Amino acid sequence: MQSIFDERQWLAWLVKVRILILTFLLAIELAIARLTPAALPLRLFVHAILLWFSISIFYVLLLSFWREYRVQAVLQVLTDLALVSLVVYATGGVDSSLNFLYPLVIIVASILLPRVWAYLTSALAFILYGTILELTYFAILPSYSTTHPELKALQAIIFVNLFGYLAVAYLAGLLADKLRQVDVKLKHTSGELENLQALHENIIHSITGGLITTGLDGHITLVNTAAQRLLERSEEELLNQPVQQLFLDPLPQVESEPAHGEVRWVAPNGYRKTFRVLVSSLAVPGRSILGFVYTFDDLTEIRRLEREVRMQDRLAAVGRLAAAIAHEIRNPLTSIAGSVSMLAGIPDLGEEHRRLLQIVTRESERLNGIITDFLAYSRGRQYRFTKVDLLPLLEDTLTLLEHRVGAQNSRICVVRKYAAREAWTSADGDKLKQVFWNFCENAVRAMKSGGTLTVTLEPSGEDWQINFADTGPGMEPQLIEKIFEPFQSQFEGGTGLGLAIVYEIVQAHEGKVFARSRPGQGSTFVVRLHQFAVTTITPSTDRSPKYAAALDSAVVAAGGSLHG
């Protein structure tokens, strides 16, 4: 099995160990030279150690810019053998106590180089050591030893060291191979662990539901990509934050049964979402609970569709009711109105009687207006979809509104904020004017003491978003949920059908309409319509309740009661 350990790291470690050993040897030999009358050539020994230091520093520098680590290992091993031989010679040859450095070099060679190099290094060590002993024995080199063994004893010492070096090479080679195998297995296991960890992270970040883990203190320790998307915040913003502060409602507790619930969350833009949250304990087998795991998904659209289904059922019931009662009420009402008109023509009526007849006439007209709204709401109308620009429709509506509030001396200011020069969509322009006028009428009624109506048009993905924001008193959350249902008017004299008709018109355009409001902070009605495309909306003659129309635009322009 081929080793994949870091050769550069081992070479750097070798240099550091070499410097430590040299420092230790220099200190020991200097201490021995001072304390004992040994015939140690101190100058030669010090020069050898300093040369070794210099070469070691050179290897440190060479390691930083030369990438041939195998060649560097060979050079260092050969250099060490040569300098060990010089130090052994300087410290007495056969009497030297530093010949243990040869096995150290052999061990280093077995670690850094292939196994054959361990035997080559042991052979070189044997040759160098034997050469030193032979040269000093035959007086070819000056001898610094205190003993002079005979030739046979000298040869025995040399061959004993040979077997010792070979044994060290063999054992070091085995240990080095085991080390390489363990290193490879460790790398392989670490790689598998990293792959498994990456797989788990990919699984966590790939699931569509949000996932958050916390410690026992409730602070977030992990958040996946879906949770970041649902909460519209980055991982850096969420980590170490208390999870309870993210939501408006208390999170379910693990001790409770069942440990799930629905919580509300407010987006940075003020839009409120509903999340379904499930919580479970984060536990490791054999250990206590480490924290909690929260999984959640967005139920906002589901809850909206549920409300729409309920609203459609109620609207259908109202339509059927309106069709049934219209004919039953309108004929008697006409008779009453005619009779009252005839009574009003009697010349002998007193002032009190005339006032009562005026009340009857006025209330009859009001009741007739309610029935007219019922009929407009219940009967189906044909829509004529064409390519229209929303800006002229808005401008016509707002211009009419400004003339009206100016004539009434209302302290209401209309502010326009358009993020596009053209806003094309496929729609029935007259019906959209009814929608716009209704929102404007509601805003005027909400701002009895004056205020500002801000109308905004901007692109929102593939839709156009139109906002009608007033500075009125706002609405309670309970009213917002029912605002588009029939008979939910909060204004005196309102029928409560205006916004229900608006809802039907927007539904016929396959758009969306909703309200945002807080008590004391005004209200904002939002309409979203598809940007123009050939297949966005096709002309329809469907006269089912889903495509029920509202009152004629002429009634709206005349100030008709199309307000909720």
JSON list of C-alpha atoms in Angstrom, two decimals, residues 355-446:
[
{"chain": "A", "resi": 355, "resn": "ARG", "atom": "CA", "xyz": [-90.80, 64.30, 7.43]},
{"chain": "A", "resi": 356, "resn": "LEU", "atom": "CA", "xyz": [-91.83, 60.73, 8.13]},
{"chain": "A", "resi": 357, "resn": "LEU", "atom": "CA", "xyz": [-92.64, 60.16, 4.45]},
{"chain": "A", "resi": 358, "resn": "GLN", "atom": "CA", "xyz": [-89.20, 61.50, 3.51]},
{"chain": "A", "resi": 359, "resn": "ILE", "atom": "CA", "xyz": [-87.61, 59.01, 5.89]},
{"chain": "A", "resi": 360, "resn": "VAL", "atom": "CA", "xyz": [-89.58, 56.18, 4.31]},
{"chain": "A", "resi": 361, "resn": "THR", "atom": "CA", "xyz": [-88.62, 57.34, 0.81]},
{"chain": "A", "resi": 362, "resn": "ARG", "atom": "CA", "xyz": [-84.91, 57.66, 1.74]},
{"chain": "A", "resi": 363, "resn": "GLU", "atom": "CA", "xyz": [-84.76, 54.27, 3.40]},
{"chain": "A", "resi": 364, "resn": "SER", "atom": "CA", "xyz": [-86.57, 52.70, 0.45]},
{"chain": "A", "resi": 365, "resn": "GLU", "atom": "CA", "xyz": [-83.94, 54.11, -1.87]},
{"chain": "A", "resi": 366, "resn": "ARG", "atom": "CA", "xyz": [-81.21, 52.81, 0.42]},
{"chain": "A", "resi": 367, "resn": "LEU", "atom": "CA", "xyz": [-82.77, 49.36, 0.46]},
{"chain": "A", "resi": 368, "resn": "ASN", "atom": "CA", "xyz": [-83.04, 49.48, -3.33]},
{"chain": "A", "resi": 369, "resn": "GLY", "atom": "CA", "xyz": [-79.33, 50.30, -3.51]},
{"chain": "A", "resi": 370, "resn": "ILE", "atom": "CA", "xyz": [-78.50, 47.26, -1.37]},
{"chain": "A", "resi": 371, "resn": "ILE", "atom": "CA", "xyz": [-80.57, 45.02, -3.63]},
{"chain": "A", "resi": 372, "resn": "THR", "atom": "CA", "xyz": [-78.86, 46.53, -6.66]},
{"chain": "A", "resi": 373, "resn": "ASP", "atom": "CA", "xyz": [-75.48, 45.62, -5.13]},
{"chain": "A", "resi": 374, "resn": "PHE", "atom": "CA", "xyz": [-76.73, 42.12, -4.46]},
{"chain": "A", "resi": 375, "resn": "LEU", "atom": "CA", "xyz": [-77.73, 41.71, -8.08]},
{"chain": "A", "resi": 376, "resn": "ALA", "atom": "CA", "xyz": [-74.46, 43.14, -9.33]},
{"chain": "A", "resi": 377, "resn": "TYR", "atom": "CA", "xyz": [-72.57, 40.76, -7.08]},
{"chain": "A", "resi": 378, "resn": "SER", "atom": "CA", "xyz": [-74.55, 37.65, -7.93]},
{"chain": "A", "resi": 379, "resn": "ARG", "atom": "CA", "xyz": [-75.03, 37.85, -11.66]},
{"chain": "A", "resi": 380, "resn": "GLY", "atom": "CA", "xyz": [-72.23, 36.84, -14.00]},
{"chain": "A", "resi": 381, "resn": "ARG", "atom": "CA", "xyz": [-70.73, 39.27, -16.46]},
{"chain": "A", "resi": 382, "resn": "GLN", "atom": "CA", "xyz": [-68.62, 38.81, -19.51]},
{"chain": "A", "resi": 383, "resn": "TYR", "atom": "CA", "xyz": [-65.03, 40.06, -19.29]},
{"chain": "A", "resi": 384, "resn": "ARG", "atom": "CA", "xyz": [-63.27, 41.52, -22.28]},
{"chain": "A", "resi": 385, "resn": "PHE", "atom": "CA", "xyz": [-59.55, 40.98, -21.85]},
{"chain": "A", "resi": 386, "resn": "THR", "atom": "CA", "xyz": [-57.17, 43.08, -23.88]},
{"chain": "A", "resi": 387, "resn": "LYS", "atom": "CA", "xyz": [-53.63, 44.31, -23.58]},
{"chain": "A", "resi": 388, "resn": "VAL", "atom": "CA", "xyz": [-53.87, 47.36, -21.31]},
{"chain": "A", "resi": 389, "resn": "ASP", "atom": "CA", "xyz": [-51.42, 49.65, -19.57]},
{"chain": "A", "resi": 390, "resn": "LEU", "atom": "CA", "xyz": [-52.09, 49.92, -15.85]},
{"chain": "A", "resi": 391, "resn": "LEU", "atom": "CA", "xyz": [-50.63, 53.42, -15.52]},
{"chain": "A", "resi": 392, "resn": "PRO", "atom": "CA", "xyz": [-53.38, 55.24, -17.50]},
{"chain": "A", "resi": 393, "resn": "LEU", "atom": "CA", "xyz": [-56.02, 53.29, -15.56]},
{"chain": "A", "resi": 394, "resn": "LEU", "atom": "CA", "xyz": [-54.45, 54.39, -12.29]},
{"chain": "A", "resi": 395, "resn": "GLU", "atom": "CA", "xyz": [-54.10, 57.98, -13.49]},
{"chain": "A", "resi": 396, "resn": "ASP", "atom": "CA", "xyz": [-57.76, 58.17, -14.55]},
{"chain": "A", "resi": 397, "resn": "THR", "atom": "CA", "xyz": [-58.86, 56.85, -11.16]},
{"chain": "A", "resi": 398, "resn": "LEU", "atom": "CA", "xyz": [-56.56, 59.10, -9.14]},
{"chain": "A", "resi": 399, "resn": "THR", "atom": "CA", "xyz": [-57.47, 62.20, -11.18]},
{"chain": "A", "resi": 400, "resn": "LEU", "atom": "CA", "xyz": [-61.16, 61.54, -10.54]},
{"chain": "A", "resi": 401, "resn": "LEU", "atom": "CA", "xyz": [-60.39, 61.03, -6.86]},
{"chain": "A", "resi": 402, "resn": "GLU", "atom": "CA", "xyz": [-58.43, 64.30, -6.61]},
{"chain": "A", "resi": 403, "resn": "HIS", "atom": "CA", "xyz": [-61.31, 66.24, -8.17]},
{"chain": "A", "resi": 404, "resn": "ARG", "atom": "CA", "xyz": [-63.73, 64.67, -5.74]},
{"chain": "A", "resi": 405, "resn": "VAL", "atom": "CA", "xyz": [-61.72, 65.32, -2.57]},
{"chain": "A", "resi": 406, "resn": "GLY", "atom": "CA", "xyz": [-60.97, 68.83, -3.85]},
{"chain": "A", "resi": 407, "resn": "ALA", "atom": "CA", "xyz": [-64.69, 69.52, -4.28]},
{"chain": "A", "resi": 408, "resn": "GLN", "atom": "CA", "xyz": [-65.33, 68.20, -0.77]},
{"chain": "A", "resi": 409, "resn": "ASN", "atom": "CA", "xyz": [-62.43, 70.21, 0.73]},
{"chain": "A", "resi": 410, "resn": "SER", "atom": "CA", "xyz": [-60.97, 67.02, 2.18]},
{"chain": "A", "resi": 411, "resn": "ARG", "atom": "CA", "xyz": [-57.44, 67.31, 3.51]},
{"chain": "A", "resi": 412, "resn": "ILE", "atom": "CA", "xyz": [-56.25, 64.26, 1.63]},
{"chain": "A", "resi": 413, "resn": "CYS", "atom": "CA", "xyz": [-53.06, 64.20, -0.42]},
{"chain": "A", "resi": 414, "resn": "VAL", "atom": "CA", "xyz": [-52.51, 61.66, -3.19]},
{"chain": "A", "resi": 415, "resn": "VAL", "atom": "CA", "xyz": [-48.89, 60.54, -3.76]},
{"chain": "A", "resi": 416, "resn": "ARG", "atom": "CA", "xyz": [-47.85, 58.54, -6.83]},
{"chain": "A", "resi": 417, "resn": "LYS", "atom": "CA", "xyz": [-44.79, 56.27, -6.88]},
{"chain": "A", "resi": 418, "resn": "TYR", "atom": "CA", "xyz": [-44.35, 54.43, -10.17]},
{"chain": "A", "resi": 419, "resn": "ALA", "atom": "CA", "xyz": [-41.30, 52.21, -10.71]},
{"chain": "A", "resi": 420, "resn": "ALA", "atom": "CA", "xyz": [-42.04, 51.73, -14.42]},
{"chain": "A", "resi": 421, "resn": "ARG", "atom": "CA", "xyz": [-43.06, 53.92, -17.34]},
{"chain": "A", "resi": 422, "resn": "GLU", "atom": "CA", "xyz": [-45.34, 51.23, -18.71]},
{"chain": "A", "resi": 423, "resn": "ALA", "atom": "CA", "xyz": [-47.09, 48.35, -16.98]},
{"chain": "A", "resi": 424, "resn": "TRP", "atom": "CA", "xyz": [-48.75, 46.13, -19.54]},
{"chain": "A", "resi": 425, "resn": "THR", "atom": "CA", "xyz": [-51.10, 43.34, -18.55]},
{"chain": "A", "resi": 426, "resn": "SER", "atom": "CA", "xyz": [-54.00, 41.41, -20.02]},
{"chain": "A", "resi": 427, "resn": "ALA", "atom": "CA", "xyz": [-57.17, 42.61, -18.32]},
{"chain": "A", "resi": 428, "resn": "ASP", "atom": "CA", "xyz": [-60.57, 44.24, -18.58]},
{"chain": "A", "resi": 429, "resn": "GLY", "atom": "CA", "xyz": [-59.70, 47.89, -18.06]},
{"chain": "A", "resi": 430, "resn": "ASP", "atom": "CA", "xyz": [-63.16, 48.97, -16.84]},
{"chain": "A", "resi": 431, "resn": "LYS", "atom": "CA", "xyz": [-63.24, 46.28, -14.19]},
{"chain": "A", "resi": 432, "resn": "LEU", "atom": "CA", "xyz": [-59.76, 47.23, -12.97]},
{"chain": "A", "resi": 433, "resn": "LYS", "atom": "CA", "xyz": [-60.88, 50.83, -12.64]},
{"chain": "A", "resi": 434, "resn": "GLN", "atom": "CA", "xyz": [-63.64, 49.58, -10.37]},
{"chain": "A", "resi": 435, "resn": "VAL", "atom": "CA", "xyz": [-61.02, 47.82, -8.25]},
{"chain": "A", "resi": 436, "resn": "PHE", "atom": "CA", "xyz": [-58.80, 50.91, -8.05]},
{"chain": "A", "resi": 437, "resn": "TRP", "atom": "CA", "xyz": [-61.70, 53.21, -7.29]},
{"chain": "A", "resi": 438, "resn": "ASN", "atom": "CA", "xyz": [-62.92, 50.95, -4.51]},
{"chain": "A", "resi": 439, "resn": "PHE", "atom": "CA", "xyz": [-59.54, 51.04, -2.78]},
{"chain": "A", "resi": 440, "resn": "CYS", "atom": "CA", "xyz": [-59.37, 54.81, -3.14]},
{"chain": "A", "resi": 441, "resn": "GLU", "atom": "CA", "xyz": [-62.92, 55.19, -1.77]},
{"chain": "A", "resi": 442, "resn": "ASN", "atom": "CA", "xyz": [-62.07, 53.05, 1.26]},
{"chain": "A", "resi": 443, "resn": "ALA", "atom": "CA", "xyz": [-58.92, 55.07, 1.88]},
{"chain": "A", "resi": 444, "resn": "VAL", "atom": "CA", "xyz": [-60.88, 58.35, 1.78]},
{"chain": "A", "resi": 445, "resn": "ARG", "atom": "CA", "xyz": [-63.45, 56.99, 4.21]},
{"chain": "A", "resi": 446, "resn": "ALA", "atom": "CA", "xyz": [-60.71, 55.73, 6.54]}
]
